[in-house]
Tab-separated table of N, CA and C in Angstrom:
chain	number	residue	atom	x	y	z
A	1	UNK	N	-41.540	8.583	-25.697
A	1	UNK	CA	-42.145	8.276	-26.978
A	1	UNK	C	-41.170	8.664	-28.083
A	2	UNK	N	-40.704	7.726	-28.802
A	2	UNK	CA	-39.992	7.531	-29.835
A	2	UNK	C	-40.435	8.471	-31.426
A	3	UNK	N	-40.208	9.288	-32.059
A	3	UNK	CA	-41.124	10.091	-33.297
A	3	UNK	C	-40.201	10.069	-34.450
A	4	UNK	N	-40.891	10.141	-35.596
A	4	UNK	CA	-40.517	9.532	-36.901
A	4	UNK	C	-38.917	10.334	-36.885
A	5	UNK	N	-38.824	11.554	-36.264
A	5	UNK	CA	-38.019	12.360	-36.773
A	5	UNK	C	-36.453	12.089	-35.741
A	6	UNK	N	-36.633	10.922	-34.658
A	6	UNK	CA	-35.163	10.560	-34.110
A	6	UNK	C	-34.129	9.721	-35.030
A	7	UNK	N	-35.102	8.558	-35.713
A	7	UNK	CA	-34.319	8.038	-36.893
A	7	UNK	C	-33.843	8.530	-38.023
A	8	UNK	N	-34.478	9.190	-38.676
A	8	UNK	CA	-34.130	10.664	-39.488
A	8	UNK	C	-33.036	11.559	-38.897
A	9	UNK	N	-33.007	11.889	-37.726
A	9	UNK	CA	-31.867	12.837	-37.662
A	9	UNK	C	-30.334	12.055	-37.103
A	10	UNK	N	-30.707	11.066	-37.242
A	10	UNK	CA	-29.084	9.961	-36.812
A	10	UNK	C	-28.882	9.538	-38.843
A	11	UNK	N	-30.087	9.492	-39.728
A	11	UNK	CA	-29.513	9.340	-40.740
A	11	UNK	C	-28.777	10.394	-41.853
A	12	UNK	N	-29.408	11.686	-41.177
A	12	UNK	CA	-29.268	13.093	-41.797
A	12	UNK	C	-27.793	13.989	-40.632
A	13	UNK	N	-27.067	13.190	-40.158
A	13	UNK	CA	-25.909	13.272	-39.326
A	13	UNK	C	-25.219	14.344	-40.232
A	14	UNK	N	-24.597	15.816	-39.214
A	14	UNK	CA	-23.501	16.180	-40.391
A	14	UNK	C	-22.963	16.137	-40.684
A	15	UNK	N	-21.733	14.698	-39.907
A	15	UNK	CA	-20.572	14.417	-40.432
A	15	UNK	C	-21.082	13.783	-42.130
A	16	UNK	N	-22.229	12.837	-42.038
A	16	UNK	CA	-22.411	12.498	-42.758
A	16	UNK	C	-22.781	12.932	-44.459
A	17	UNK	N	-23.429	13.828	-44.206
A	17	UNK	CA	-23.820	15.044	-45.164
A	17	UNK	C	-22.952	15.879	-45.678
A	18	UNK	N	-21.917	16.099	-44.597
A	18	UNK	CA	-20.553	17.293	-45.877
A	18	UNK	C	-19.355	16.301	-46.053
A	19	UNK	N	-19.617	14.801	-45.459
A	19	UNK	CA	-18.728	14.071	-45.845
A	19	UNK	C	-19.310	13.343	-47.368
A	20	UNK	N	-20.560	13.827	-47.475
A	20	UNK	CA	-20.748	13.291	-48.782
A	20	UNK	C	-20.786	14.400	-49.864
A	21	UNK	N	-20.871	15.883	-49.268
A	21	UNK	CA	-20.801	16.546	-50.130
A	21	UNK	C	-19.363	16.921	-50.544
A	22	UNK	N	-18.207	17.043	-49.670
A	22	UNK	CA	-17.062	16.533	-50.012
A	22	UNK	C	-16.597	15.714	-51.012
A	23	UNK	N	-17.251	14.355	-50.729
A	23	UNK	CA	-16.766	13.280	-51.658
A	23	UNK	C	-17.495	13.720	-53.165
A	24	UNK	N	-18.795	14.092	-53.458
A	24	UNK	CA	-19.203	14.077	-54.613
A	24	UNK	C	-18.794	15.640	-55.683
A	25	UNK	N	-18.524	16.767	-54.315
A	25	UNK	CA	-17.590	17.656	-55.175
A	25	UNK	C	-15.964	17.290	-55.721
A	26	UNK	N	-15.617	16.581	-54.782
A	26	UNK	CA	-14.146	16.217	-55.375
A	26	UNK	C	-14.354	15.015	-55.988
A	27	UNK	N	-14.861	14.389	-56.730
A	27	UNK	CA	-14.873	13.402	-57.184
A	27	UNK	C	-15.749	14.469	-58.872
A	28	UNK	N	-16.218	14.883	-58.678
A	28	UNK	CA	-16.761	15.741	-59.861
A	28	UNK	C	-15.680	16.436	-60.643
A	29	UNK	N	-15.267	17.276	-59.598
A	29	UNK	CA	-13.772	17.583	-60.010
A	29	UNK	C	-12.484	17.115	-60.803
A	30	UNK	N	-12.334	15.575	-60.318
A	30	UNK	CA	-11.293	15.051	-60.416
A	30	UNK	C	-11.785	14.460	-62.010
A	31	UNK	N	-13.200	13.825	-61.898
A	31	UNK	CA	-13.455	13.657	-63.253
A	31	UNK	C	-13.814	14.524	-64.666
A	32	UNK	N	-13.728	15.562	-63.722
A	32	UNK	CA	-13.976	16.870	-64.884
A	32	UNK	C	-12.533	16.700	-65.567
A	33	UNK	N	-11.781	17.056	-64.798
A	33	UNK	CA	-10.406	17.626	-65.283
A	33	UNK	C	-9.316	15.915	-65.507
A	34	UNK	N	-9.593	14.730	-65.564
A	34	UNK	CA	-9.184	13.603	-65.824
A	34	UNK	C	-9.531	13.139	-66.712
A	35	UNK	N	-11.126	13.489	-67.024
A	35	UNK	CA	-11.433	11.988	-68.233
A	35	UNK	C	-12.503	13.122	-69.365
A	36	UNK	N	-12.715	12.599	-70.018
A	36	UNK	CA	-13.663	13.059	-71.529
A	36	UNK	C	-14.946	13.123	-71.142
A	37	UNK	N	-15.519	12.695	-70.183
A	37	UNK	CA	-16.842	12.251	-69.560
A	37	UNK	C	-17.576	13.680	-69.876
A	38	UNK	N	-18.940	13.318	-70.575
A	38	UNK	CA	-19.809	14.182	-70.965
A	38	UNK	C	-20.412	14.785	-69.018
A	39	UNK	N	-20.427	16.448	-68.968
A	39	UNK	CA	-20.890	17.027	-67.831
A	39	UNK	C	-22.188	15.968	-66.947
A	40	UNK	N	-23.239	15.869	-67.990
A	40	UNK	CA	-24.516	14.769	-67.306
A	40	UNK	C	-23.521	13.861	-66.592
A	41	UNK	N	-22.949	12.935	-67.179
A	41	UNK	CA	-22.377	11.569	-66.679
A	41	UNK	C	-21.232	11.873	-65.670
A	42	UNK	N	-20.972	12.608	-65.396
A	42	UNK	CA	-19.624	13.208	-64.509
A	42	UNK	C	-20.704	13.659	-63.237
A	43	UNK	N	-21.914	14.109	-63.236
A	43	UNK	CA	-22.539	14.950	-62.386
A	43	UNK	C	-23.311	13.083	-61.834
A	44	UNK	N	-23.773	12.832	-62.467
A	44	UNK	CA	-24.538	11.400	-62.301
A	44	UNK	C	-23.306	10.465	-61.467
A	45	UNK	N	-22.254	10.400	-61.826
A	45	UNK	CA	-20.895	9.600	-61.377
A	45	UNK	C	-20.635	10.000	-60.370
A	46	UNK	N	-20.230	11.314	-60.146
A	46	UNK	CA	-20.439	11.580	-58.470
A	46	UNK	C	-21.147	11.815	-58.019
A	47	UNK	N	-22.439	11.826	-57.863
A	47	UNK	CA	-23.587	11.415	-57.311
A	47	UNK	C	-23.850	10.058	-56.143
A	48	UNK	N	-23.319	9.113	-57.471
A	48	UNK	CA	-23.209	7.631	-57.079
A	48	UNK	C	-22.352	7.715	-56.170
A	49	UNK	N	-21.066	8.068	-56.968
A	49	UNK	CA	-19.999	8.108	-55.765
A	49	UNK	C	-20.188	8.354	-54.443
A	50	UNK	N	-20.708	9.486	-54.196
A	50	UNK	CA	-21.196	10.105	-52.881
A	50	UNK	C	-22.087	9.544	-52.402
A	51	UNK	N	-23.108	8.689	-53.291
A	51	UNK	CA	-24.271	7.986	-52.231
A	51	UNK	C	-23.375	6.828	-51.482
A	52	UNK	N	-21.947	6.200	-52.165
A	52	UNK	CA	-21.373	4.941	-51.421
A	52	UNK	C	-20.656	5.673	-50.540
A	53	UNK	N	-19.935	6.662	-50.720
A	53	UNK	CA	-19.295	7.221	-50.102
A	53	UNK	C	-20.343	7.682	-48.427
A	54	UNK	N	-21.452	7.610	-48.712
A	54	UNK	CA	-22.550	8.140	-47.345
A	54	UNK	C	-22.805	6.872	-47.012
A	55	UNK	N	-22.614	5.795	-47.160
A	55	UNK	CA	-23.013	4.465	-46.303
A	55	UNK	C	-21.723	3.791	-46.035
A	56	UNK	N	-21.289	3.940	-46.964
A	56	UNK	CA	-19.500	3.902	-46.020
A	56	UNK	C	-18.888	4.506	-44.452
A	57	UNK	N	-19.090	6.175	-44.911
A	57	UNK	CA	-19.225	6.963	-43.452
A	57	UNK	C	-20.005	6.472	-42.518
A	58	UNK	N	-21.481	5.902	-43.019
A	58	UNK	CA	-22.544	5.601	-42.079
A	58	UNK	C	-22.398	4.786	-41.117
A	59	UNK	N	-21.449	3.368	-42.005
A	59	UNK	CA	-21.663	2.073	-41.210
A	59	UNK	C	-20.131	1.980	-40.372
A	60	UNK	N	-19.178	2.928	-41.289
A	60	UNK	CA	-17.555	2.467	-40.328
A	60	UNK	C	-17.754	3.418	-39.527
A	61	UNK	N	-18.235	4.697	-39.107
A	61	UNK	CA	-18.100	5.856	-38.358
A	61	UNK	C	-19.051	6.428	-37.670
A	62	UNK	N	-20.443	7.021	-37.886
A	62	UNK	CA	-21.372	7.219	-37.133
A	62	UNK	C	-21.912	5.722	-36.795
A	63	UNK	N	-22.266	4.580	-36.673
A	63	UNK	CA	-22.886	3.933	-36.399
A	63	UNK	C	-21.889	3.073	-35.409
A	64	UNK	N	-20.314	3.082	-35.470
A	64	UNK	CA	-19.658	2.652	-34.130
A	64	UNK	C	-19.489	3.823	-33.187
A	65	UNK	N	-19.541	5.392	-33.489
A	65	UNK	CA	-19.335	6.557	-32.831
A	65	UNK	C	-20.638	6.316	-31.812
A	66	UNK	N	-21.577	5.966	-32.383
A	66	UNK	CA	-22.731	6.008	-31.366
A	66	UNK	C	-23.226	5.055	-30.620
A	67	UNK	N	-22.577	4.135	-30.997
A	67	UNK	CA	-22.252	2.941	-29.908
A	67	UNK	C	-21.068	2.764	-28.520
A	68	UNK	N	-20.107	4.228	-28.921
A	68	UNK	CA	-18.874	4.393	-28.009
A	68	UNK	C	-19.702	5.025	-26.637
A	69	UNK	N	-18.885	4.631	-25.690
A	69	UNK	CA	-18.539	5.581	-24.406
A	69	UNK	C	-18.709	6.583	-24.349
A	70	UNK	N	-19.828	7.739	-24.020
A	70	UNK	CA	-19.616	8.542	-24.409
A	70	UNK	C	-19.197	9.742	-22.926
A	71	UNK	N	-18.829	9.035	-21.883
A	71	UNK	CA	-17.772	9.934	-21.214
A	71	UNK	C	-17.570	9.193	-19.760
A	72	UNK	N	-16.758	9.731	-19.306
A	72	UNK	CA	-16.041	8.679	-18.712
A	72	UNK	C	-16.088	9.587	-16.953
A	73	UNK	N	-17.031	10.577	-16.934
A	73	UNK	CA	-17.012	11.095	-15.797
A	73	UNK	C	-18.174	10.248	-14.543
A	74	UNK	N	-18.264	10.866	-13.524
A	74	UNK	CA	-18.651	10.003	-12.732
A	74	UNK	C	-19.811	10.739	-11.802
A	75	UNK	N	-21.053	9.978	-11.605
A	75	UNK	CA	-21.777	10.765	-11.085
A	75	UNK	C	-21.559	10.644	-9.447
A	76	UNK	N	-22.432	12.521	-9.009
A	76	UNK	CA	-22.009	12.776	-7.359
A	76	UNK	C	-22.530	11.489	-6.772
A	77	UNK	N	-23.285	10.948	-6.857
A	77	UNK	CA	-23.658	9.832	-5.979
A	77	UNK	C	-23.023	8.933	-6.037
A	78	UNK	N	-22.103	8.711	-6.806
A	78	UNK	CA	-20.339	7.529	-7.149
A	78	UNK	C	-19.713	8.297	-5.849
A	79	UNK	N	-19.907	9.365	-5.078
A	79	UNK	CA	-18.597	9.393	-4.499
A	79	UNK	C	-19.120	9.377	-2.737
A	80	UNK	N	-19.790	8.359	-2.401
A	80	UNK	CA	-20.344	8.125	-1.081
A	80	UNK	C	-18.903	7.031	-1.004
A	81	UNK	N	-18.030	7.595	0.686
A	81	UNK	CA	-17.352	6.496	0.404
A	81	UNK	C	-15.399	7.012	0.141
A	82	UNK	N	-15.949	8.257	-0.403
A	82	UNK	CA	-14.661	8.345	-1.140
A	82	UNK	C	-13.803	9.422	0.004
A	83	UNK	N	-12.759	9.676	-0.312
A	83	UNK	CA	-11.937	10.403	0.697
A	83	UNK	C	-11.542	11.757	0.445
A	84	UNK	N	-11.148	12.912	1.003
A	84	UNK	CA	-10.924	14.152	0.352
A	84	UNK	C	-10.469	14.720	1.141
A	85	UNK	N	-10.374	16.528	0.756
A	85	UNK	CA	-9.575	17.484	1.576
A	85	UNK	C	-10.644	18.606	1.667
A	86	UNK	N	-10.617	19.293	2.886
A	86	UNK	CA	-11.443	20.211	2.935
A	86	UNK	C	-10.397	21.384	2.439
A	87	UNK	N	-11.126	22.191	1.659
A	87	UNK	CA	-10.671	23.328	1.272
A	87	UNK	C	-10.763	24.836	1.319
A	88	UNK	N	-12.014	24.759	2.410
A	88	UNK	CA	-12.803	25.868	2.574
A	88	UNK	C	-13.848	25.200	3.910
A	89	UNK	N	-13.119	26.093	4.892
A	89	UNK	CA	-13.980	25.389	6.325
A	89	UNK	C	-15.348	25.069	6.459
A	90	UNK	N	-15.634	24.178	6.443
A	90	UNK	CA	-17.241	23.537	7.241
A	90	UNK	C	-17.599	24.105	7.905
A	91	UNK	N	-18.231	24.545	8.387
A	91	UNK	CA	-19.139	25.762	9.805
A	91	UNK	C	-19.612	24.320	10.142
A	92	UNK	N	-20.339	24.227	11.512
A	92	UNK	CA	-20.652	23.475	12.412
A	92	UNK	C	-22.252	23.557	11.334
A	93	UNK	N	-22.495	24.337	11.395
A	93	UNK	CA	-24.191	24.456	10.875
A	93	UNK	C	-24.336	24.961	9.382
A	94	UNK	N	-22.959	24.631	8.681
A	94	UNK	CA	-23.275	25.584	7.136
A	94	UNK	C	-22.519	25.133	6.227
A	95	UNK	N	-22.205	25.353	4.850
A	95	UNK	CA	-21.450	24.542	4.023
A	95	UNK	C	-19.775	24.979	3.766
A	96	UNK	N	-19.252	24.217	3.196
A	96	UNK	CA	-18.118	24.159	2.437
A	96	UNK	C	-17.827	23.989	1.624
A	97	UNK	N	-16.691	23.678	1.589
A	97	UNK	CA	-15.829	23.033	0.120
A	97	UNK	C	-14.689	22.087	-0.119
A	98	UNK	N	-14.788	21.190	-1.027
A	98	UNK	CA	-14.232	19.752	-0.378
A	98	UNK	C	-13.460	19.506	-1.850
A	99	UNK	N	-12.382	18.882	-2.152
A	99	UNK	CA	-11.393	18.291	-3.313
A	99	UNK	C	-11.301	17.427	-2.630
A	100	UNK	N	-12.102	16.239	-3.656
A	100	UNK	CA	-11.716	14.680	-4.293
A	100	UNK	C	-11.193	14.034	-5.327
A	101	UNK	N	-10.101	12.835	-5.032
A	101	UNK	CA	-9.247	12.871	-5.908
A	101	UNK	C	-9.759	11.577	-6.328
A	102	UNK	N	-10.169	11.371	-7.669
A	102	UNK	CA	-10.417	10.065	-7.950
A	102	UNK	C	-9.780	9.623	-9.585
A	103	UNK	N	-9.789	8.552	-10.463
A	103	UNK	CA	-8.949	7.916	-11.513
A	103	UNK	C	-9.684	9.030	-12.609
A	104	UNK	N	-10.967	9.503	-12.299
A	104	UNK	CA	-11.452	9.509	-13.594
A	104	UNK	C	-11.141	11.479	-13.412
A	105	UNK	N	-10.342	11.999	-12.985
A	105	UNK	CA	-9.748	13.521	-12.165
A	105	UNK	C	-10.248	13.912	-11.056
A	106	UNK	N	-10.273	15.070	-10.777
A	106	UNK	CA	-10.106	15.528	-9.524
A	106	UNK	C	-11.362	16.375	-9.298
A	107	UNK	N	-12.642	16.993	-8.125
A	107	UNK	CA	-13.085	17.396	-8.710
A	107	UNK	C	-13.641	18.507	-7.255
A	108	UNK	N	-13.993	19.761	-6.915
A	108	UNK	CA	-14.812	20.009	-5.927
A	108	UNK	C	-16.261	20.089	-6.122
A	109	UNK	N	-16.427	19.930	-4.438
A	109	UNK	CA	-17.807	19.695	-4.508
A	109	UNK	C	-18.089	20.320	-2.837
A	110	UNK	N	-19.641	20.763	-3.048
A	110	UNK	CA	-20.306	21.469	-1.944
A	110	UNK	C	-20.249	20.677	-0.856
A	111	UNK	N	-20.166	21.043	0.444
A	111	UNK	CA	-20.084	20.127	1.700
A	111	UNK	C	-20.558	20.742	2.845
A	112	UNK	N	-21.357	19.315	3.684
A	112	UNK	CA	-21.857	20.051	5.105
A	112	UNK	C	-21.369	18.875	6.139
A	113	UNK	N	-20.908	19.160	7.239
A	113	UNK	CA	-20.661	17.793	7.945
A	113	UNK	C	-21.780	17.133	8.738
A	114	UNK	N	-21.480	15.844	8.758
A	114	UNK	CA	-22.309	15.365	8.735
A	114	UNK	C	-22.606	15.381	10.490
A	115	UNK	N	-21.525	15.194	11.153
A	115	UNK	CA	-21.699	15.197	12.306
A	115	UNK	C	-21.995	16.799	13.149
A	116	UNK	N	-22.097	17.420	12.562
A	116	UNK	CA	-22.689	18.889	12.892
A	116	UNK	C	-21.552	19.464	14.016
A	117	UNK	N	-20.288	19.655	13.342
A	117	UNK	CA	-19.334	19.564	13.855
A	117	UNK	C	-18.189	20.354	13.150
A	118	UNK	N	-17.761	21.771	13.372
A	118	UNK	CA	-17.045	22.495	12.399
A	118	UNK	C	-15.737	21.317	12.411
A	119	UNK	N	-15.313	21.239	10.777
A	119	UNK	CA	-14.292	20.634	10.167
A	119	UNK	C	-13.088	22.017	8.860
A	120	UNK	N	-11.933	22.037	9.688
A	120	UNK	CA	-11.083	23.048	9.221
A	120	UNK	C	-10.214	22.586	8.309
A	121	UNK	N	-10.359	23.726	7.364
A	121	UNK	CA	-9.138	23.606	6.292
A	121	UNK	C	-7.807	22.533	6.056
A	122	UNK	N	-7.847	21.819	5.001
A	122	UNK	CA	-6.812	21.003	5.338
A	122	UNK	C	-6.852	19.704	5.634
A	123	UNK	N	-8.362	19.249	6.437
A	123	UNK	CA	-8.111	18.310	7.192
A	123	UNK	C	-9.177	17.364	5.869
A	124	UNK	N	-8.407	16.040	6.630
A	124	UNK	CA	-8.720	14.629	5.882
A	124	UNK	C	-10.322	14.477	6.000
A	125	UNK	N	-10.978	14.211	4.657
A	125	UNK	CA	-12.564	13.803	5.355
A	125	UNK	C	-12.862	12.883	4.474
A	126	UNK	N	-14.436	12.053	5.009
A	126	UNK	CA	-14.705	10.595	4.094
A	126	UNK	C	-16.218	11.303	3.814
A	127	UNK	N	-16.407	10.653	2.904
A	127	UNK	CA	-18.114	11.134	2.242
A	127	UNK	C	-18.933	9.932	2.763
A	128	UNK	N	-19.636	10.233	3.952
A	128	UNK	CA	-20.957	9.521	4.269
A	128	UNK	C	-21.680	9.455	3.392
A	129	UNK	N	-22.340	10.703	2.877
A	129	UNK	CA	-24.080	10.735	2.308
A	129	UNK	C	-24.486	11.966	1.459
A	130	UNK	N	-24.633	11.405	0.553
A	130	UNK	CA	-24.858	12.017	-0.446
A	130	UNK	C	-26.543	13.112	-0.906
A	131	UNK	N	-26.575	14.303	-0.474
A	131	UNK	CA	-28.242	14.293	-0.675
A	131	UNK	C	-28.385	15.577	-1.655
A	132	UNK	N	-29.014	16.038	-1.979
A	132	UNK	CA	-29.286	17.433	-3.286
A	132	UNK	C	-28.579	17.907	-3.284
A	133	UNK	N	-27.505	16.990	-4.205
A	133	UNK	CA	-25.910	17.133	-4.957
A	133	UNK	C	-25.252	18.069	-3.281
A	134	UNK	N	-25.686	17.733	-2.498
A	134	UNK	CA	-24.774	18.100	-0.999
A	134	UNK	C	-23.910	16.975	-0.634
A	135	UNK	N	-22.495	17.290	-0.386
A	135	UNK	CA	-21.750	15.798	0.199
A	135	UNK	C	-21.983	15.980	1.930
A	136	UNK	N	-22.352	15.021	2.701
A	136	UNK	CA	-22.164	15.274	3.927
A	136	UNK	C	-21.306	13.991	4.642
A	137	UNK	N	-20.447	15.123	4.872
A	137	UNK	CA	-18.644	14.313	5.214
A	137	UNK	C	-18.598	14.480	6.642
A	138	UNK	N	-17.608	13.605	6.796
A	138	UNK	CA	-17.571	13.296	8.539
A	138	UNK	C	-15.602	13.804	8.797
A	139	UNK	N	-15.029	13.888	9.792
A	139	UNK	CA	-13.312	14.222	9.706
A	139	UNK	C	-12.750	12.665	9.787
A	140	UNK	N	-12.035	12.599	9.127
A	140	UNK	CA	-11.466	11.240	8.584
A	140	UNK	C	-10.585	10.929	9.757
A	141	UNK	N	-10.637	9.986	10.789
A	141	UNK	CA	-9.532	9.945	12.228
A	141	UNK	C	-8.792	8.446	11.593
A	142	UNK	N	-7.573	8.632	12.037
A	142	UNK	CA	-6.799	7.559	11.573
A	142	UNK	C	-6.991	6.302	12.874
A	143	UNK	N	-7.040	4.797	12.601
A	143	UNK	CA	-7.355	4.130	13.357
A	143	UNK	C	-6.246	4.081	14.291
């Protein structure tokens, strides 16, 4: 359920907010000490300023930022399939520890074999099956 206050807080963003309080203090500034402008009309001027200056930020920067990618990692169930190194022996009946190397880095992860079959340090393994974030890997035999 969607509530009044999710749209509100993507418009009340803080880049957005000290990028406007930024713009309307230095812009106050610059017209203080540049032009004759009576204090009201200098305070009113960057005001304005800063309200364009907040839909400017809005529409070139938070509103493509939150449309980006926002990460590029990969979930455990992406890696049924994938190949690795044991790093910490398999017990026949208990877990381990396994490094997989994939594009998006490198990463360990908990392991039990699958074939109920101690698998030692070192050796090549493939990820069968994936179950409560457990990898259960088999020893990788070359054909």
């Amino acid at each position: 359920m969607e509530s009044v206050f999710d749209g509100l807080s993507e418009f009340l963003n803080p880049l957005l907010l000290f990028g406007t309080l930024s713009v309307i203090g230095g812009s106050g500034v610059l017209l203080t000490k540049y032009s004759e402008l009576n204090g009201l009309i200098v305070l009113l001027s960057s005001v304005l300023i800063g309200g364009a200056a907040y839909f400017l930020i809005y529409y070139f920067m938070v509103i493509p930022m939150a449309n980006a990618e926002s990460s590029t990692s990969i979930s455990i169930n992406d890696l049924e399939g994938a190949i690795g190194e044991v790093i910490t022996t398999i017990p026949a009946d208990g877990m381990g520890e396994v490094f997989i190397q994939s594009p998006n880095g490198s990463r360990n992860e908990i392991a039990k074999s699958f074939d109920k079959q101690e698998i030692k340090q070192g050796t090549k393994i493939l990820v069968i099956q994936v179950e409560d974030q457990i990898l259960f890997v088999s020893e990788l035999t070359e054909l």
